[in-house]
XYZ file of N, CA, C and O in Angstrom:
708
model
N 12.580 16.676 -5.025
C 11.649 15.756 -4.388
C 11.927 15.779 -2.901
O 13.054 15.624 -2.471
N 10.877 15.969 -2.120
C 11.093 15.911 -0.684
C 11.073 14.455 -0.211
O 10.647 13.555 -0.919
N 11.558 14.235 0.971
C 11.672 12.878 1.516
C 10.321 12.253 1.837
O 10.238 11.041 2.027
N 9.274 13.057 1.880
C 7.957 12.537 2.242
C 7.520 11.419 1.293
O 7.021 10.392 1.737
N 7.714 11.606 0.021
C 7.331 10.586 -0.958
C 8.093 9.298 -0.702
O 7.515 8.209 -0.670
N 9.393 9.417 -0.520
C 10.228 8.235 -0.262
C 9.784 7.520 1.004
O 9.686 6.287 1.038
N 9.478 8.271 2.029
C 9.043 7.680 3.299
C 7.719 6.940 3.116
O 7.529 5.847 3.645
N 6.811 7.506 2.322
C 5.527 6.827 2.080
C 5.722 5.525 1.313
O 5.007 4.556 1.547
N 6.688 5.479 0.407
C 6.959 4.215 -0.278
C 7.495 3.174 0.704
O 7.104 2.008 0.644
N 8.364 3.596 1.598
C 8.887 2.658 2.604
C 7.756 2.173 3.508
O 7.649 0.971 3.795
N 6.892 3.077 3.936
C 5.752 2.701 4.781
C 4.864 1.695 4.044
O 4.482 0.660 4.605
N 4.530 1.995 2.793
C 3.687 1.082 2.008
C 4.358 -0.278 1.867
O 3.701 -1.325 1.967
N 5.658 -0.272 1.660
C 6.397 -1.523 1.520
C 6.403 -2.339 2.800
O 6.186 -3.562 2.767
N 6.625 -1.692 3.913
C 6.628 -2.394 5.207
C 5.241 -2.970 5.494
O 5.114 -4.117 5.953
N 4.201 -2.217 5.201
C 2.836 -2.713 5.413
C 2.545 -3.921 4.520
O 1.937 -4.902 4.970
N 2.969 -3.869 3.262
C 2.731 -4.985 2.338
C 3.493 -6.234 2.783
O 2.937 -7.339 2.786
N 4.737 -6.069 3.182
C 5.520 -7.213 3.657
C 4.929 -7.750 4.957
O 4.851 -8.971 5.162
N 4.470 -6.845 5.820
C 3.817 -7.278 7.061
C 2.555 -8.076 6.778
O 2.310 -9.124 7.404
N 1.784 -7.634 5.816
C 0.564 -8.366 5.448
C 0.916 -9.719 4.859
O 0.300 -10.732 5.192
N 1.935 -9.766 4.008
C 2.359 -11.035 3.432
C 2.840 -11.993 4.522
O 2.560 -13.185 4.470
N 3.541 -11.477 5.521
C 4.069 -12.348 6.571
C 2.942 -13.056 7.325
O 3.147 -14.156 7.848
N 1.770 -12.471 7.361
C 0.637 -13.132 8.014
C 0.131 -14.318 7.202
O -0.538 -15.202 7.747
N 0.457 -14.361 5.910
C 0.080 -15.504 5.079
C 0.672 -16.795 5.646
O 0.063 -17.858 5.551
N 1.857 -16.689 6.210
C 2.538 -17.850 6.781
C 1.705 -18.452 7.911
O 1.707 -19.654 8.130
N 0.972 -17.588 8.606
C 0.149 -18.040 9.735
C -1.225 -18.515 9.289
O -2.073 -18.827 10.117
N -1.444 -18.545 7.990
C -2.697 -19.038 7.417
C -3.919 -18.286 7.945
O -4.891 -18.873 8.399
N -3.827 -16.954 7.859
C -4.957 -16.149 8.328
C -6.141 -16.294 7.385
O -5.997 -16.713 6.247
N -7.280 -15.925 7.879
C -8.526 -15.997 7.117
C -9.060 -14.571 6.959
O -10.086 -14.219 7.520
N -8.351 -13.774 6.186
C -8.690 -12.365 6.054
C -10.022 -12.147 5.338
O -10.682 -11.153 5.541
N -10.426 -13.061 4.474
C -11.653 -12.895 3.698
C -12.897 -13.147 4.544
O -13.989 -12.792 4.149
N -12.737 -13.786 5.699
C -13.822 -13.982 6.664
C -13.213 -13.918 8.056
O -13.097 -14.929 8.745
N -12.791 -12.715 8.461
C -12.023 -12.593 9.699
C -12.814 -13.011 10.937
O -13.988 -12.678 11.076
N -12.113 -13.756 11.790
C -12.725 -14.229 13.030
C -11.989 -13.715 14.259
O -12.600 -13.443 15.269
N -10.682 -13.641 14.190
C -9.891 -13.275 15.357
C -8.959 -12.110 15.071
O -8.982 -11.504 13.995
N -8.106 -11.845 16.051
C -7.197 -10.707 15.979
C -6.244 -10.797 14.782
O -6.052 -9.807 14.072
N -5.658 -11.958 14.536
C -4.741 -12.093 13.403
C -5.465 -11.901 12.073
O -4.923 -11.281 11.152
N -6.677 -12.432 11.981
C -7.454 -12.265 10.750
C -7.734 -10.782 10.492
O -7.547 -10.287 9.379
N -8.175 -10.079 11.523
C -8.455 -8.652 11.369
C -7.182 -7.844 11.143
O -7.182 -6.832 10.439
N -6.074 -8.320 11.709
C -4.790 -7.661 11.442
C -4.452 -7.748 9.959
O -3.941 -6.788 9.376
N -4.741 -8.898 9.358
C -4.522 -9.055 7.926
C -5.363 -8.093 7.116
O -4.884 -7.496 6.143
N -6.618 -7.933 7.513
C -7.507 -6.999 6.812
C -6.962 -5.577 6.927
O -6.880 -4.849 5.925
N -6.590 -5.191 8.133
C -6.090 -3.826 8.358
C -4.788 -3.593 7.604
O -4.602 -2.544 6.974
N -3.870 -4.568 7.648
C -2.605 -4.393 6.931
C -2.812 -4.335 5.418
O -2.156 -3.554 4.720
N -3.714 -5.157 4.898
C -4.016 -5.132 3.459
C -4.576 -3.770 3.065
O -4.172 -3.183 2.058
N -5.508 -3.280 3.861
C -6.114 -1.981 3.600
C -5.071 -0.874 3.686
O -4.979 -0.024 2.796
N -4.288 -0.899 4.752
C -3.273 0.139 4.955
C -2.218 0.110 3.853
O -1.769 1.170 3.399
N -1.840 -1.084 3.408
C -0.855 -1.184 2.317
C -1.405 -0.570 1.034
O -0.694 0.144 0.321
N -2.670 -0.823 0.742
C -3.284 -0.243 -0.453
C -3.381 1.270 -0.383
O -3.023 1.976 -1.325
N -3.839 1.771 0.746
C -3.986 3.224 0.901
C -2.614 3.901 0.919
O -2.422 4.943 0.282
N -1.643 3.312 1.620
C -0.296 3.899 1.662
C 0.346 3.889 0.279
O 1.029 4.847 -0.102
N 0.122 2.827 -0.491
C 0.612 2.791 -1.867
C -0.028 3.913 -2.671
O 0.647 4.602 -3.446
N -1.328 4.113 -2.474
C -2.015 5.208 -3.158
C -1.423 6.563 -2.814
O -1.153 7.380 -3.703
N -1.192 6.802 -1.534
C -0.597 8.077 -1.103
C 0.788 8.250 -1.728
O 1.119 9.313 -2.258
N 1.615 7.197 -1.671
C 2.977 7.276 -2.216
C 2.956 7.601 -3.707
O 3.725 8.449 -4.177
N 2.086 6.937 -4.449
C 2.028 7.163 -5.898
C 1.513 8.554 -6.235
O 2.004 9.193 -7.178
N 0.540 9.030 -5.485
C 0.023 10.388 -5.727
C 1.092 11.426 -5.390
O 1.271 12.405 -6.121
N 1.834 11.212 -4.305
C 2.927 12.126 -3.974
C 4.012 12.085 -5.058
O 4.590 13.111 -5.411
N 4.284 10.894 -5.583
C 5.273 10.773 -6.653
C 4.799 11.508 -7.905
O 5.604 12.137 -8.600
N 3.511 11.457 -8.184
C 2.949 12.161 -9.336
C 3.195 13.667 -9.233
O 3.440 14.339 -10.231
N 3.156 14.194 -8.025
C 3.347 15.634 -7.835
C 4.745 16.091 -8.232
O 4.942 17.245 -8.597
N 5.724 15.208 -8.135
C 7.106 15.535 -8.484
C 7.759 14.275 -9.058
O 8.627 13.677 -8.435
N 7.310 13.849 -10.251
C 7.756 12.554 -10.778
C 9.221 12.578 -11.209
O 9.737 13.610 -11.631
N 9.890 11.423 -11.130
C 11.276 11.360 -11.589
C 11.396 11.563 -13.100
O 12.393 12.080 -13.571
N 10.391 11.150 -13.854
C 10.352 11.395 -15.299
C 8.938 11.870 -15.645
O 7.967 11.431 -15.043
N 8.862 12.772 -16.610
C 7.554 13.345 -16.920
C 6.720 12.457 -17.844
O 5.494 12.509 -17.808
N 7.374 11.635 -18.650
C 6.659 10.783 -19.602
C 5.763 9.799 -18.847
O 6.221 8.986 -18.072
N 4.467 9.888 -19.053
C 3.516 8.983 -18.403
C 3.249 9.283 -16.946
O 2.660 8.464 -16.242
N 3.663 10.455 -16.484
C 3.511 10.769 -15.058
C 2.047 10.763 -14.616
O 1.748 10.400 -13.475
N 1.138 11.116 -15.499
C -0.289 11.129 -15.129
C -0.755 9.740 -14.708
O -1.716 9.600 -13.940
N -0.077 8.695 -15.203
C -0.443 7.333 -14.822
C -0.222 7.084 -13.331
O -0.894 6.249 -12.733
N 0.722 7.808 -12.741
C 0.979 7.662 -11.301
C -0.224 8.116 -10.485
O -0.569 7.495 -9.480
N -0.850 9.203 -10.919
C -2.050 9.691 -10.236
C -3.168 8.665 -10.316
O -3.813 8.340 -9.314
N -3.378 8.124 -11.496
C -4.416 7.120 -11.684
C -4.111 5.858 -10.869
O -4.988 5.320 -10.185
N -2.863 5.392 -10.911
C -2.478 4.202 -10.142
C -2.659 4.443 -8.648
O -3.092 3.546 -7.911
N -2.356 5.637 -8.195
C -2.536 5.967 -6.780
C -3.992 5.930 -6.367
O -4.344 5.376 -5.315
N -4.848 6.502 -7.196
C -6.285 6.473 -6.890
C -6.807 5.035 -6.896
O -7.621 4.656 -6.035
N -6.337 4.233 -7.832
C -6.780 2.832 -7.904
C -6.271 2.017 -6.722
O -6.995 1.164 -6.184
N -5.036 2.268 -6.287
C -4.497 1.562 -5.115
C -5.309 1.892 -3.870
O -5.640 1.000 -3.070
N -5.639 3.154 -3.701
C -6.455 3.546 -2.545
C -7.850 2.933 -2.638
O -8.413 2.501 -1.624
N -8.403 2.870 -3.834
C -9.709 2.229 -4.038
C -9.650 0.767 -3.647
O -10.557 0.249 -2.989
N -8.581 0.092 -4.029
C -8.396 -1.308 -3.647
C -8.373 -1.442 -2.133
O -9.001 -2.341 -1.563
N -7.650 -0.572 -1.462
C -7.561 -0.623 -0.007
C -8.909 -0.420 0.664
O -9.287 -1.165 1.579
N -9.648 0.569 0.209
C -10.973 0.839 0.783
C -11.929 -0.312 0.486
O -12.696 -0.740 1.356
N -11.876 -0.834 -0.732
C -12.714 -1.986 -1.076
C -12.426 -3.181 -0.184
O -13.338 -3.882 0.253
N -11.157 -3.412 0.108
C -10.773 -4.499 1.000
C -11.385 -4.311 2.386
O -11.938 -5.245 2.964
N -11.296 -3.101 2.915
C -11.842 -2.824 4.242
C -13.350 -3.044 4.266
O -13.882 -3.705 5.167
N -14.039 -2.495 3.285
C -15.498 -2.633 3.245
C -15.920 -4.094 3.103
O -16.844 -4.548 3.791
N -15.234 -4.818 2.227
C -15.613 -6.205 1.983
C -15.280 -7.110 3.161
O -16.138 -7.843 3.666
N -14.037 -7.082 3.610
C -13.586 -8.056 4.595
C -13.879 -7.665 6.040
O -14.192 -8.523 6.851
N -13.769 -6.403 6.378
C -14.006 -6.003 7.766
C -15.479 -5.756 8.051
O -15.958 -6.056 9.146
N -16.198 -5.222 7.073
C -17.588 -4.841 7.312
C -18.600 -5.709 6.577
O -19.806 -5.484 6.669
N -18.116 -6.673 5.821
C -19.008 -7.631 5.179
C -19.829 -7.096 4.022
O -20.860 -7.675 3.679
N -19.394 -6.020 3.395
C -20.091 -5.472 2.237
C -19.633 -6.257 1.010
O -18.599 -5.961 0.418
N -20.390 -7.269 0.635
C -19.958 -8.191 -0.420
C -19.726 -7.510 -1.761
O -18.817 -7.887 -2.501
N -20.521 -6.523 -2.105
C -20.350 -5.841 -3.393
C -19.060 -5.023 -3.457
O -18.626 -4.637 -4.547
N -18.433 -4.775 -2.319
C -17.175 -4.027 -2.306
C -16.029 -4.832 -2.909
O -14.962 -4.279 -3.166
N -16.258 -6.123 -3.159
C -15.236 -6.924 -3.831
C -14.892 -6.301 -5.179
O -13.762 -6.411 -5.650
N -15.854 -5.615 -5.790
C -15.599 -4.975 -7.076
C -14.655 -3.794 -6.931
O -13.828 -3.537 -7.803
N -14.763 -3.059 -5.833
C -13.813 -1.975 -5.577
C -12.403 -2.551 -5.421
O -11.430 -2.018 -5.958
N -12.320 -3.640 -4.651
C -11.039 -4.293 -4.440
C -10.471 -4.799 -5.770
O -9.314 -4.550 -6.100
N -11.297 -5.491 -6.537
C -10.831 -6.088 -7.793
C -10.473 -5.021 -8.822
O -9.381 -5.055 -9.404
N -11.368 -4.094 -9.085
C -11.113 -3.065 -10.094
C -9.936 -2.187 -9.666
O -9.058 -1.867 -10.478
N -9.907 -1.807 -8.378
C -8.790 -1.002 -7.885
C -7.468 -1.728 -8.013
O -6.477 -1.176 -8.509
N -7.421 -2.991 -7.586
C -6.179 -3.758 -7.640
C -5.726 -4.048 -9.059
O -4.565 -3.831 -9.420
N -6.633 -4.556 -9.884
C -6.272 -4.876 -11.270
C -5.905 -3.610 -12.046
O -4.919 -3.588 -12.795
N -6.694 -2.566 -11.852
C -6.394 -1.304 -12.524
C -5.052 -0.737 -12.105
O -4.283 -0.230 -12.930
N -4.746 -0.839 -10.800
C -3.463 -0.357 -10.308
C -2.315 -1.132 -10.959
O -1.327 -0.547 -11.389
N -2.454 -2.452 -11.057
C -1.394 -3.279 -11.633
C -1.120 -2.859 -13.083
O 0.032 -2.631 -13.468
N -2.166 -2.746 -13.892
C -1.982 -2.376 -15.300
C -1.460 -0.950 -15.452
O -0.614 -0.679 -16.306
N -1.951 -0.054 -14.616
C -1.519 1.341 -14.707
C -0.068 1.484 -14.246
O 0.708 2.232 -14.853
N 0.313 0.767 -13.188
C 1.718 0.785 -12.757
C 2.629 0.225 -13.839
O 3.733 0.744 -14.059
N 2.185 -0.838 -14.494
C 2.982 -1.421 -15.574
C 3.182 -0.403 -16.700
O 4.300 -0.261 -17.234
N 2.125 0.309 -17.047
C 2.235 1.327 -18.093
C 3.148 2.472 -17.652
O 3.989 2.947 -18.437
N 3.016 2.913 -16.404
C 3.878 3.986 -15.887
C 5.330 3.526 -15.850
O 6.240 4.293 -16.198
N 5.543 2.282 -15.430
C 6.901 1.751 -15.405
C 7.512 1.668 -16.782
O 8.673 2.032 -16.997
N 6.723 1.205 -17.747
C 7.204 1.146 -19.124
C 7.540 2.520 -19.665
O 8.547 2.705 -20.354
N 6.716 3.494 -19.355
C 6.981 4.873 -19.798
C 8.273 5.398 -19.195
O 9.074 6.036 -19.878
N 8.470 5.129 -17.915
C 9.682 5.604 -17.249
C 10.925 4.923 -17.827
O 11.982 5.546 -17.968
N 10.799 3.658 -18.177
C 11.939 2.940 -18.751
C 12.323 3.470 -20.127
O 13.449 3.261 -20.578
N 11.410 4.137 -20.787
C 11.672 4.596 -22.150
C 12.508 5.868 -22.219
O 12.904 6.271 -23.314
N 12.791 6.494 -21.090
C 13.600 7.713 -21.113
C 15.083 7.349 -21.066
O 15.460 6.302 -20.538
N 15.896 8.206 -21.614
C 17.344 7.972 -21.600
C 17.963 8.805 -20.488
O 18.466 9.900 -20.726
N 17.882 8.265 -19.317
C 18.378 8.948 -18.130
C 18.570 7.913 -17.045
O 17.951 6.842 -17.076
N 19.417 8.230 -16.094
C 19.575 7.321 -14.947
C 18.277 7.207 -14.145
O 18.094 6.275 -13.381
N 17.377 8.119 -14.357
C 16.107 8.103 -13.623
C 15.132 7.076 -14.182
O 14.088 6.837 -13.613
N 15.487 6.431 -15.293
C 14.623 5.373 -15.815
C 14.521 4.214 -14.840
O 13.615 3.403 -14.937
N 15.466 4.137 -13.886
C 15.391 3.092 -12.860
C 14.081 3.148 -12.102
O 13.613 2.131 -11.582
N 13.458 4.301 -12.035
C 12.158 4.385 -11.362
C 11.164 3.444 -12.034
O 10.299 2.864 -11.373
N 11.307 3.253 -13.335
C 10.430 2.334 -14.063
C 10.584 0.899 -13.602
O 9.605 0.141 -13.545
N 11.797 0.499 -13.261
C 12.029 -0.860 -12.760
C 11.247 -1.081 -11.474
O 10.577 -2.103 -11.303
N 11.308 -0.124 -10.563
C 10.599 -0.257 -9.290
C 9.082 -0.296 -9.504
O 8.380 -1.071 -8.860
N 8.590 0.536 -10.406
C 7.156 0.544 -10.692
C 6.714 -0.776 -11.314
O 5.655 -1.315 -10.966
N 7.527 -1.319 -12.215
C 7.188 -2.611 -12.825
C 7.222 -3.741 -11.796
O 6.359 -4.632 -11.827
N 8.184 -3.718 -10.888
C 8.217 -4.729 -9.824
C 6.999 -4.613 -8.914
O 6.429 -5.618 -8.503
N 6.605 -3.376 -8.613
C 5.398 -3.176 -7.808
C 4.173 -3.726 -8.517
O 3.322 -4.367 -7.908
N 4.096 -3.494 -9.816
C 2.972 -4.013 -10.600
C 3.001 -5.527 -10.644
O 1.959 -6.189 -10.512
N 4.180 -6.096 -10.824
C 4.297 -7.555 -10.904
C 3.880 -8.215 -9.597
O 3.323 -9.318 -9.601
N 4.127 -7.553 -8.503
C 3.765 -8.113 -7.204
C 2.269 -8.181 -6.984
O 1.750 -9.150 -6.450
N 1.574 -7.154 -7.426
C 0.138 -7.128 -7.183
C -0.164 -6.906 -5.716
O 0.681 -6.443 -4.965
N -1.351 -7.273 -5.301
C -1.762 -6.990 -3.928
C -2.263 -8.226 -3.197
O -2.994 -8.110 -2.224
N -1.871 -9.419 -3.645
C -2.331 -10.631 -2.976
C -1.186 -11.620 -2.806
O -0.260 -11.653 -3.610
N -1.291 -12.465 -1.797
C -0.376 -13.569 -1.571
C 1.083 -13.170 -1.589
O 1.453 -12.099 -1.111
N 1.939 -14.026 -2.152
C 3.373 -13.752 -2.186
C 3.717 -12.486 -2.967
O 4.772 -11.906 -2.773
N 2.812 -12.068 -3.836
C 3.029 -10.828 -4.569
C 3.177 -9.631 -3.652
O 3.862 -8.665 -3.988
N 2.549 -9.696 -2.492
C 2.696 -8.606 -1.530
C 4.140 -8.458 -1.075
O 4.604 -7.349 -0.833
N 4.855 -9.577 -0.960
C 6.263 -9.510 -0.580
C 7.074 -8.845 -1.685
O 7.963 -8.029 -1.414
N 6.757 -9.178 -2.948
C 7.455 -8.569 -4.087
C 7.165 -7.076 -4.135
O 8.070 -6.247 -4.248
N 5.878 -6.721 -4.039
C 5.508 -5.311 -4.069
C 6.134 -4.572 -2.891
O 6.692 -3.486 -3.058
N 6.044 -5.175 -1.712
C 6.609 -4.523 -0.532
C 8.097 -4.286 -0.666
O 8.594 -3.191 -0.364
N 8.829 -5.289 -1.132
C 10.275 -5.133 -1.321
C 10.564 -4.059 -2.370
O 11.500 -3.258 -2.210
N 9.763 -4.030 -3.441
C 9.945 -3.009 -4.481
C 9.724 -1.616 -3.919
O 10.494 -0.689 -4.207
N 8.677 -1.445 -3.113
C 8.399 -0.121 -2.544
C 9.480 0.304 -1.563
O 9.862 1.471 -1.532
N 9.962 -0.621 -0.743
C 11.030 -0.269 0.195
C 12.284 0.144 -0.577
O 12.897 1.174 -0.292
N 12.659 -0.655 -1.572
C 13.840 -0.329 -2.382
C 13.645 0.995 -3.125
O 14.581 1.807 -3.219
N 12.454 1.237 -3.638
C 12.170 2.492 -4.348
C 12.298 3.671 -3.397
O 12.884 4.702 -3.738
N 11.743 3.535 -2.204
C 11.850 4.607 -1.222
C 13.298 4.936 -0.889
O 13.696 6.107 -0.837
N 14.111 3.905 -0.692
C 15.533 4.116 -0.412
C 16.216 4.764 -1.613
O 17.002 5.710 -1.471
N 15.898 4.267 -2.816
C 16.476 4.843 -4.031
C 16.098 6.317 -4.168
O 16.937 7.156 -4.499
N 14.825 6.637 -3.910
C 14.375 8.027 -4.001
C 15.124 8.909 -3.007
O 15.515 10.034 -3.332
N 15.327 8.397 -1.795
C 16.075 9.180 -0.796
C 17.503 9.436 -1.269
O 18.036 10.530 -1.071
N 18.101 8.459 -1.898
C 19.477 8.600 -2.364
C 19.573 9.541 -3.556
O 20.619 10.153 -3.782
N 18.506 9.644 -4.337
C 18.520 10.526 -5.508
C 18.461 11.984 -5.096
O 18.947 12.847 -5.799
N 17.812 12.245 -3.956
C 17.756 13.598 -3.419
C 17.215 14.617 -4.382
O 16.225 14.408 -5.069
N 17.874 15.736 -4.484
C 17.384 16.869 -5.265
C 17.532 16.673 -6.770
O 17.038 17.491 -7.531
N 18.187 15.609 -7.223
C 18.336 15.411 -8.670
C 17.021 15.090 -9.351
O 16.951 15.089 -10.566
N 15.978 14.820 -8.569
C 14.699 14.460 -9.169
C 13.861 15.667 -9.564
O 12.737 15.512 -9.986
N 14.399 16.842 -9.465
C 13.620 18.028 -9.831
C 13.711 18.344 -11.320
O 13.402 19.437 -11.745
N 14.105 17.387 -12.130
C 14.301 17.641 -13.555
C 13.005 17.792 -14.330
O 13.032 18.167 -15.482
N 11.873 17.509 -13.743
C 10.634 17.532 -14.509
C 9.879 18.845 -14.394
O 8.777 18.948 -14.871
N 10.467 19.855 -13.766
C 9.771 21.127 -13.707
C 9.620 21.686 -15.114
O 10.431 21.375 -15.999
N 8.616 22.522 -15.347
C 8.390 23.010 -16.706
C 9.568 23.804 -17.271
O 9.706 23.934 -18.472
N 10.459 24.317 -16.421
C 11.558 25.154 -16.875
C 12.874 24.399 -17.008
O 13.849 24.940 -17.473
N 12.883 23.133 -16.602
C 14.114 22.340 -16.668
C 14.129 21.515 -17.950
O 13.083 21.142 -18.467
N 15.330 21.219 -18.439
C 15.399 20.352 -19.632
C 14.924 18.946 -19.305
O 15.149 18.445 -18.210
N 14.254 18.335 -20.280
C 13.736 16.967 -20.076
C 14.778 15.965 -20.542
O 15.385 16.143 -21.589
N 14.951 14.908 -19.757
C 15.847 13.818 -20.140
C 15.059 12.805 -20.933
O 13.999 12.379 -20.523
N 15.541 12.421 -22.054
C 14.839 11.460 -22.905
C 15.683 10.238 -23.120
O 16.772 10.132 -23.249
């Protein structure tokens, strides 16, 4: 696994925590009026898209092969949530709320399934499932953004520390169960 995936998880985590921190300032992201409100919209969108990129990159070289296809689906749904947020809140496209909702809810359920699959393997790499489940539990709204952001940052650091040991899922390597 190259460091790019880990870095994208850290980026997604920082963006999610940054977006959550604006909650303290009582921003009005759903009807933005000022700079802080629009900052919330941009951070929410960027967190969703960055999460999508991180998950798709993880799918390309997953820590465990069981359920790895779910990472691709979760990544696409996270990016859909981010784009839906931008269209709805920044540009006033009211029907885009469905992109946000379906993308976000779908991402949560798909991450939970991917996390459960990863936990079912008998390997030290099952820890990846814990991070995915924490990301799913956080969701993409309110205080959950802090949970998701912290999970992504921790996952990124964990992935960096795992280094080259994550190449076990190649078709020619033995699978850990």
